Each structure stands twice: as C-alpha cells, then as structure tokens.
Short mmCIF file of C-alpha atoms in Angstrom, two decimals:
data_model
loop_
_atom_site.label_atom_id
_atom_site.label_comp_id
_atom_site.label_asym_id
_atom_site.label_seq_id
_atom_site.Cartn_x
_atom_site.Cartn_y
_atom_site.Cartn_z
CA MET A 1 -39.37 79.97 -213.20
CA LYS A 2 -38.84 76.97 -210.98
CA THR A 3 -40.56 73.91 -210.79
CA SER A 4 -39.24 72.71 -208.06
CA HIS A 5 -40.98 75.68 -205.72
CA ASN A 6 -43.69 73.92 -205.43
CA LEU A 7 -42.26 71.84 -202.58
CA LEU A 8 -41.11 75.07 -201.03
CA LEU A 9 -44.23 76.96 -201.03
CA LEU A 10 -47.09 77.15 -198.16
CA CYS A 11 -50.49 78.39 -199.14
CA THR A 12 -51.40 80.28 -195.86
CA MET A 13 -53.19 83.04 -196.01
CA MET A 14 -55.27 85.54 -198.79
CA LEU A 15 -55.09 89.23 -199.68
CA THR A 16 -56.43 91.90 -201.53
CA MET A 17 -54.02 93.79 -204.14
CA ALA A 18 -54.44 97.40 -204.73
CA CYS A 19 -51.92 99.13 -207.45
CA SER A 20 -52.99 102.94 -207.50
CA GLY A 21 -53.32 105.86 -210.15
CA ASN A 22 -49.92 108.00 -208.46
CA ASN A 23 -48.56 105.21 -206.12
CA SER A 24 -48.65 101.25 -206.09
CA GLN A 25 -49.73 99.13 -202.52
CA THR A 26 -51.25 96.56 -200.80
CA GLU A 27 -54.65 96.31 -199.12
CA LYS A 28 -54.41 93.66 -197.20
CA SER A 29 -58.04 91.45 -195.97
CA GLN A 30 -55.93 88.78 -194.42
CA PRO A 31 -52.07 90.00 -194.11
CA MET A 32 -49.51 87.96 -196.40
CA ASP A 33 -46.49 88.55 -194.45
CA ASP A 34 -43.67 87.45 -197.12
CA ALA A 35 -43.08 85.29 -199.63
CA THR A 36 -43.11 82.39 -197.78
CA ASP A 37 -47.50 82.49 -197.88
CA PHE A 38 -47.26 82.21 -201.72
CA CYS A 39 -50.28 80.35 -202.74
CA CYS A 40 -49.08 78.00 -205.84
CA VAL A 41 -52.06 78.11 -208.53
CA ASP A 42 -53.03 75.43 -210.78
CA PRO A 43 -50.55 76.63 -213.68
CA VAL A 44 -53.94 76.48 -216.37
CA CYS A 45 -55.50 79.68 -217.34
CA VAL A 46 -58.50 80.93 -218.99
CA LEU A 47 -57.99 84.30 -219.65
CA MET A 48 -61.20 86.88 -220.51
CA VAL A 49 -60.56 90.48 -221.01
CA GLN A 50 -63.75 92.50 -220.71
CA PRO A 51 -63.78 96.00 -222.01
CA TYR A 52 -66.14 98.18 -221.06
CA ASP A 53 -67.80 101.73 -222.75
CA ASP A 54 -65.59 102.68 -225.09
CA PHE A 55 -62.07 100.80 -224.74
CA PRO A 56 -61.90 99.56 -228.49
CA GLN A 57 -62.21 96.15 -228.72
CA SER A 58 -58.93 95.94 -231.16
CA GLU A 59 -56.66 97.11 -228.34
CA ALA A 60 -58.08 95.01 -226.22
CA LYS A 61 -57.39 92.13 -228.41
CA GLN A 62 -54.04 93.29 -228.52
CA LEU A 63 -54.05 93.46 -224.81
CA ALA A 64 -55.35 90.17 -224.28
CA ASN A 65 -52.55 88.42 -226.56
CA LYS A 66 -50.00 90.54 -225.51
CA VAL A 67 -50.58 89.62 -221.32
CA LYS A 68 -50.74 86.25 -222.53
CA THR A 69 -47.41 85.97 -224.30
CA GLU A 70 -45.93 87.89 -221.53
CA ILE A 71 -47.27 86.10 -218.21
CA GLU A 72 -46.43 82.89 -220.09
CA ARG A 73 -43.14 84.13 -220.44
CA MET A 74 -42.56 85.59 -216.88
CA THR A 75 -44.46 82.87 -214.78
CA GLU A 76 -45.18 78.99 -215.14
CA VAL A 77 -48.91 79.77 -215.92
CA MET A 78 -50.07 78.63 -219.15
CA VAL A 79 -52.91 80.45 -220.90
CA THR A 80 -54.46 78.27 -222.69
CA GLU A 81 -57.54 80.31 -223.96
CA VAL A 82 -58.18 84.00 -224.53
CA HIS A 83 -62.00 85.69 -224.98
CA VAL A 84 -62.28 88.82 -225.43
CA LEU A 85 -65.93 89.95 -224.78
CA PRO A 86 -68.23 92.32 -226.48
CA ASN A 87 -68.18 95.57 -224.61
CA LYS A 88 -70.31 96.04 -221.56
CA PRO A 89 -71.30 99.84 -220.19
CA LEU A 90 -70.71 100.34 -216.99
CA PRO A 91 -73.87 101.00 -214.66
CA GLN A 92 -74.22 104.19 -212.51
CA SER A 93 -74.41 102.00 -209.39
CA ALA A 94 -70.57 101.60 -210.34
CA ARG A 95 -70.02 105.25 -210.02
CA ASN A 96 -68.42 107.01 -206.54
CA ASP A 97 -70.56 109.02 -204.20
CA ALA A 98 -69.24 112.32 -206.31
CA ASN A 99 -70.40 110.79 -209.86
CA THR A 100 -66.52 111.37 -210.95
CA ARG A 101 -65.19 107.94 -211.40
CA TYR A 102 -65.64 104.14 -210.93
CA ARG A 103 -65.15 102.23 -208.01
CA ALA A 104 -63.04 99.73 -208.79
CA GLU A 105 -64.40 96.78 -205.91
CA LYS A 106 -67.94 97.56 -207.86
CA ILE A 107 -66.62 96.64 -210.94
CA LEU A 108 -64.51 93.57 -209.78
CA LYS A 109 -68.23 92.43 -207.99
CA LEU A 110 -69.93 92.69 -211.63
CA GLN A 111 -66.93 90.46 -212.64
CA ALA A 112 -67.25 88.08 -209.91
CA PRO A 113 -69.65 85.57 -211.25
CA GLN A 114 -67.51 84.73 -214.30
CA CYS A 115 -64.42 83.92 -212.27
CA LYS A 116 -64.70 80.41 -211.84
CA GLY A 117 -62.50 77.49 -212.24
CA HIS A 118 -59.57 78.31 -214.08
CA THR A 119 -60.71 81.63 -215.55
CA LEU A 120 -59.49 84.74 -214.88
CA VAL A 121 -61.57 87.95 -215.59
CA LEU A 122 -59.34 91.09 -216.86
CA GLY A 123 -62.04 93.85 -216.91
CA VAL A 124 -60.87 97.02 -218.79
CA THR A 125 -61.77 100.74 -219.09
CA ASN A 126 -60.50 103.82 -219.93
CA SER A 127 -62.60 106.06 -217.56
CA ASP A 128 -60.99 106.53 -213.82
CA ILE A 129 -61.00 104.49 -211.37
CA SER A 130 -60.83 104.67 -207.70
CA THR A 131 -60.84 102.72 -203.90
CA SER A 132 -60.56 103.72 -200.72
CA SER A 133 -57.37 103.60 -199.46
CA ARG A 134 -54.62 105.18 -197.70
CA GLY A 135 -56.90 107.08 -195.28
CA HIS A 136 -58.84 108.52 -198.27
CA ASP A 137 -62.56 107.56 -199.14
CA ASP A 138 -62.11 107.83 -202.92
CA TRP A 139 -58.30 107.28 -204.40
CA GLY A 140 -57.80 107.41 -207.77
CA ILE A 141 -56.38 104.18 -208.63
CA GLN A 142 -54.68 102.31 -212.06
CA GLY A 143 -55.81 99.31 -211.23
CA LEU A 144 -57.22 96.33 -208.60
CA ALA A 145 -56.96 93.01 -208.04
CA TYR A 146 -58.59 90.07 -205.56
CA SER A 147 -55.79 87.80 -204.75
CA GLY A 148 -57.10 84.37 -205.49
CA GLN A 149 -60.31 85.38 -206.65
CA ASN A 150 -59.17 85.62 -210.35
CA ASN A 151 -60.57 88.87 -210.28
CA CYS A 152 -59.02 92.08 -211.56
CA VAL A 153 -59.68 95.42 -213.31
CA VAL A 154 -57.31 98.25 -215.00
CA SER A 155 -57.50 101.66 -216.55
CA PRO A 156 -54.75 103.41 -218.48
CA TYR A 157 -56.61 106.54 -217.62
CA ARG A 158 -53.51 107.01 -214.56
CA LEU A 159 -50.41 105.68 -216.54
CA ALA A 160 -47.87 107.70 -217.83
CA ARG A 161 -48.19 105.81 -221.71
CA ARG A 162 -50.88 103.88 -222.66
CA ASP A 163 -48.56 101.24 -224.04
CA GLN A 164 -47.63 100.33 -220.72
CA LEU A 165 -50.77 98.70 -220.19
CA TRP A 166 -50.05 95.09 -220.75
CA LYS A 167 -47.86 95.82 -217.64
CA LEU A 168 -50.07 97.01 -215.73
CA ALA A 169 -52.33 94.35 -216.59
CA CYS A 170 -49.54 91.41 -215.94
CA HIS A 171 -49.06 92.99 -212.72
CA GLU A 172 -52.54 92.93 -211.64
CA PHE A 173 -53.22 88.77 -213.47
CA ILE A 174 -49.89 87.84 -211.01
CA HIS A 175 -51.60 89.35 -207.63
CA ALA A 176 -55.01 87.83 -208.97
CA TYR A 177 -54.11 84.50 -210.13
CA CYS A 178 -50.88 83.51 -208.57
CA ASN A 179 -51.54 85.59 -205.37
CA TRP A 180 -48.76 87.00 -205.45
CA PRO A 181 -47.58 90.33 -203.52
CA HIS A 182 -45.26 92.92 -204.53
CA CYS A 183 -42.14 92.09 -204.88
CA PRO A 184 -40.64 91.59 -201.79
CA LYS A 185 -36.98 92.65 -202.59
CA ASP A 186 -38.42 96.05 -203.85
CA ASN A 187 -36.94 95.51 -207.00
CA PRO A 188 -37.13 99.00 -209.25
CA ASN A 189 -37.27 96.81 -212.10
CA CYS A 190 -39.50 94.19 -211.27
CA ILE A 191 -42.94 94.15 -212.47
CA MET A 192 -44.46 93.56 -209.25
CA GLN A 193 -42.51 96.48 -207.66
CA ASP A 194 -44.86 98.50 -205.37
CA GLY A 195 -44.95 101.92 -207.41
CA HIS A 196 -44.39 104.02 -203.53
CA GLY A 197 -45.92 106.49 -205.18
CA LYS A 198 -44.51 107.06 -208.19
CA PRO A 199 -44.80 103.61 -210.68
CA ASN A 200 -42.46 103.88 -213.59
CA PHE A 201 -43.49 100.89 -215.79
CA ALA A 202 -41.05 102.25 -218.20
CA ILE A 203 -37.87 100.80 -216.27
CA LYS A 204 -39.89 97.17 -215.95
CA HIS A 205 -39.81 94.32 -218.39
CA GLY A 206 -40.42 91.67 -216.53
CA LEU A 207 -40.21 89.70 -212.92
CA CYS A 208 -37.12 90.17 -210.83
CA ASP A 209 -34.86 86.76 -210.32
CA TYR A 210 -36.37 86.40 -207.08
CA CYS A 211 -40.20 86.78 -207.98
CA GLY A 212 -39.50 85.07 -211.26
CA GLY A 213 -37.48 82.12 -209.38
CA ILE A 214 -40.80 81.40 -207.14
CA LEU A 215 -43.95 82.19 -210.19
#
C-alpha cells in the first residue's frame, strides 16, 4: 500500500466488472484500458452486508468482519462501520427467464438505493446467480460488481470451497469500491486475477505487489 499513489493516478473511466462461476472476466460499460485509469476512492467505507433468503446470519457476520479485516490489510481503505442487515427474500422478479436462478444485475438494482456516499452494499446469497456474458444470455457467475457504484453481490454456489467466500467478496469489493480491474499483471497468486475460466482462490491470499502497491 502506497500513500503516494494519489499523485500518480488519474480517474478517467468507469467499468462494469463481472466474475463468473466457472471463470472470471471483465464486462466493460466504459473500458478501463490499464491501471492508469484507476480512480482513487475515498479511503473511508461503511460496509453493509445484505444476506438473502436462507443465508445464515451468523455466517454473514463472520463474512462481514473478515472482509473488513482483509480489505484493511490489503488496501488503504478503512472500513469504519460494519452492518449486517436482516435477511430479505429475493423476489421472483429477480429470477431468470427459465426460473432456474437469479440475475445478478437485478439483485444489484435492488441494492442500488442503499449505495450512497461511503456505503458499499455486499449482497450474499446461497442461490445460483447469472448475467449475460461471453455470448451467453444467462451465464452462471460467482459474483458481480458495478465499479464505482459501491454495489456488489456474491454467491458461494459455484465456489469449490465455501471457506473461500471472503476472497470472492474482497475481489468484488475492490472492483466495486476501489474501481480496480482484474490484476494487470495476471498474477495467479493475486486475489484480483481474472480466473480465465478456472478460478483458484485456494492459492490466493492477498494482492500481488503490483496491485498492493497501488491500492
């Protein structure tokens, strides 16, 4: 983490980040070509975790505290408040056309009104989630984040190990709050690496030197 990076970085673009269940990718609304497009965020954040349906409150609280600890370890962002909201049901209107899973972008739309100021909303559901990606209308994903909009959602449904959920959540947090793309160095040990179809969070324990030096 480098305090001096504020003098080196220029905020010029926004992007939409999507990380798939069996892969990890970037979906761009406005392209971020490289790390020089990084937008330095306010280093103070309020984290609100929204569990859906049957996601356990106890696990949501553990996840919230772990994300706070790891984000503060990896970046300059200070999570000054953590709130775990009461469980909410995901509405039928958020399901896909086949009624087999939930559309991640619809969940983010539900969360959007709460994503104000320094508040980041992290939705978490046990259900399978999807979005349109890679030429598929309904592509199963692990998580989705709207960069610069403090809004993200994750699901352990496609994770190989549930105890890796905090890594996925931090990955999406950094997309959503820090406006940071997938690791520009494609470092396999970096938590921000694009999964290239086979994400392996087991070997990722933090940011690489490049990402950590900027964030």
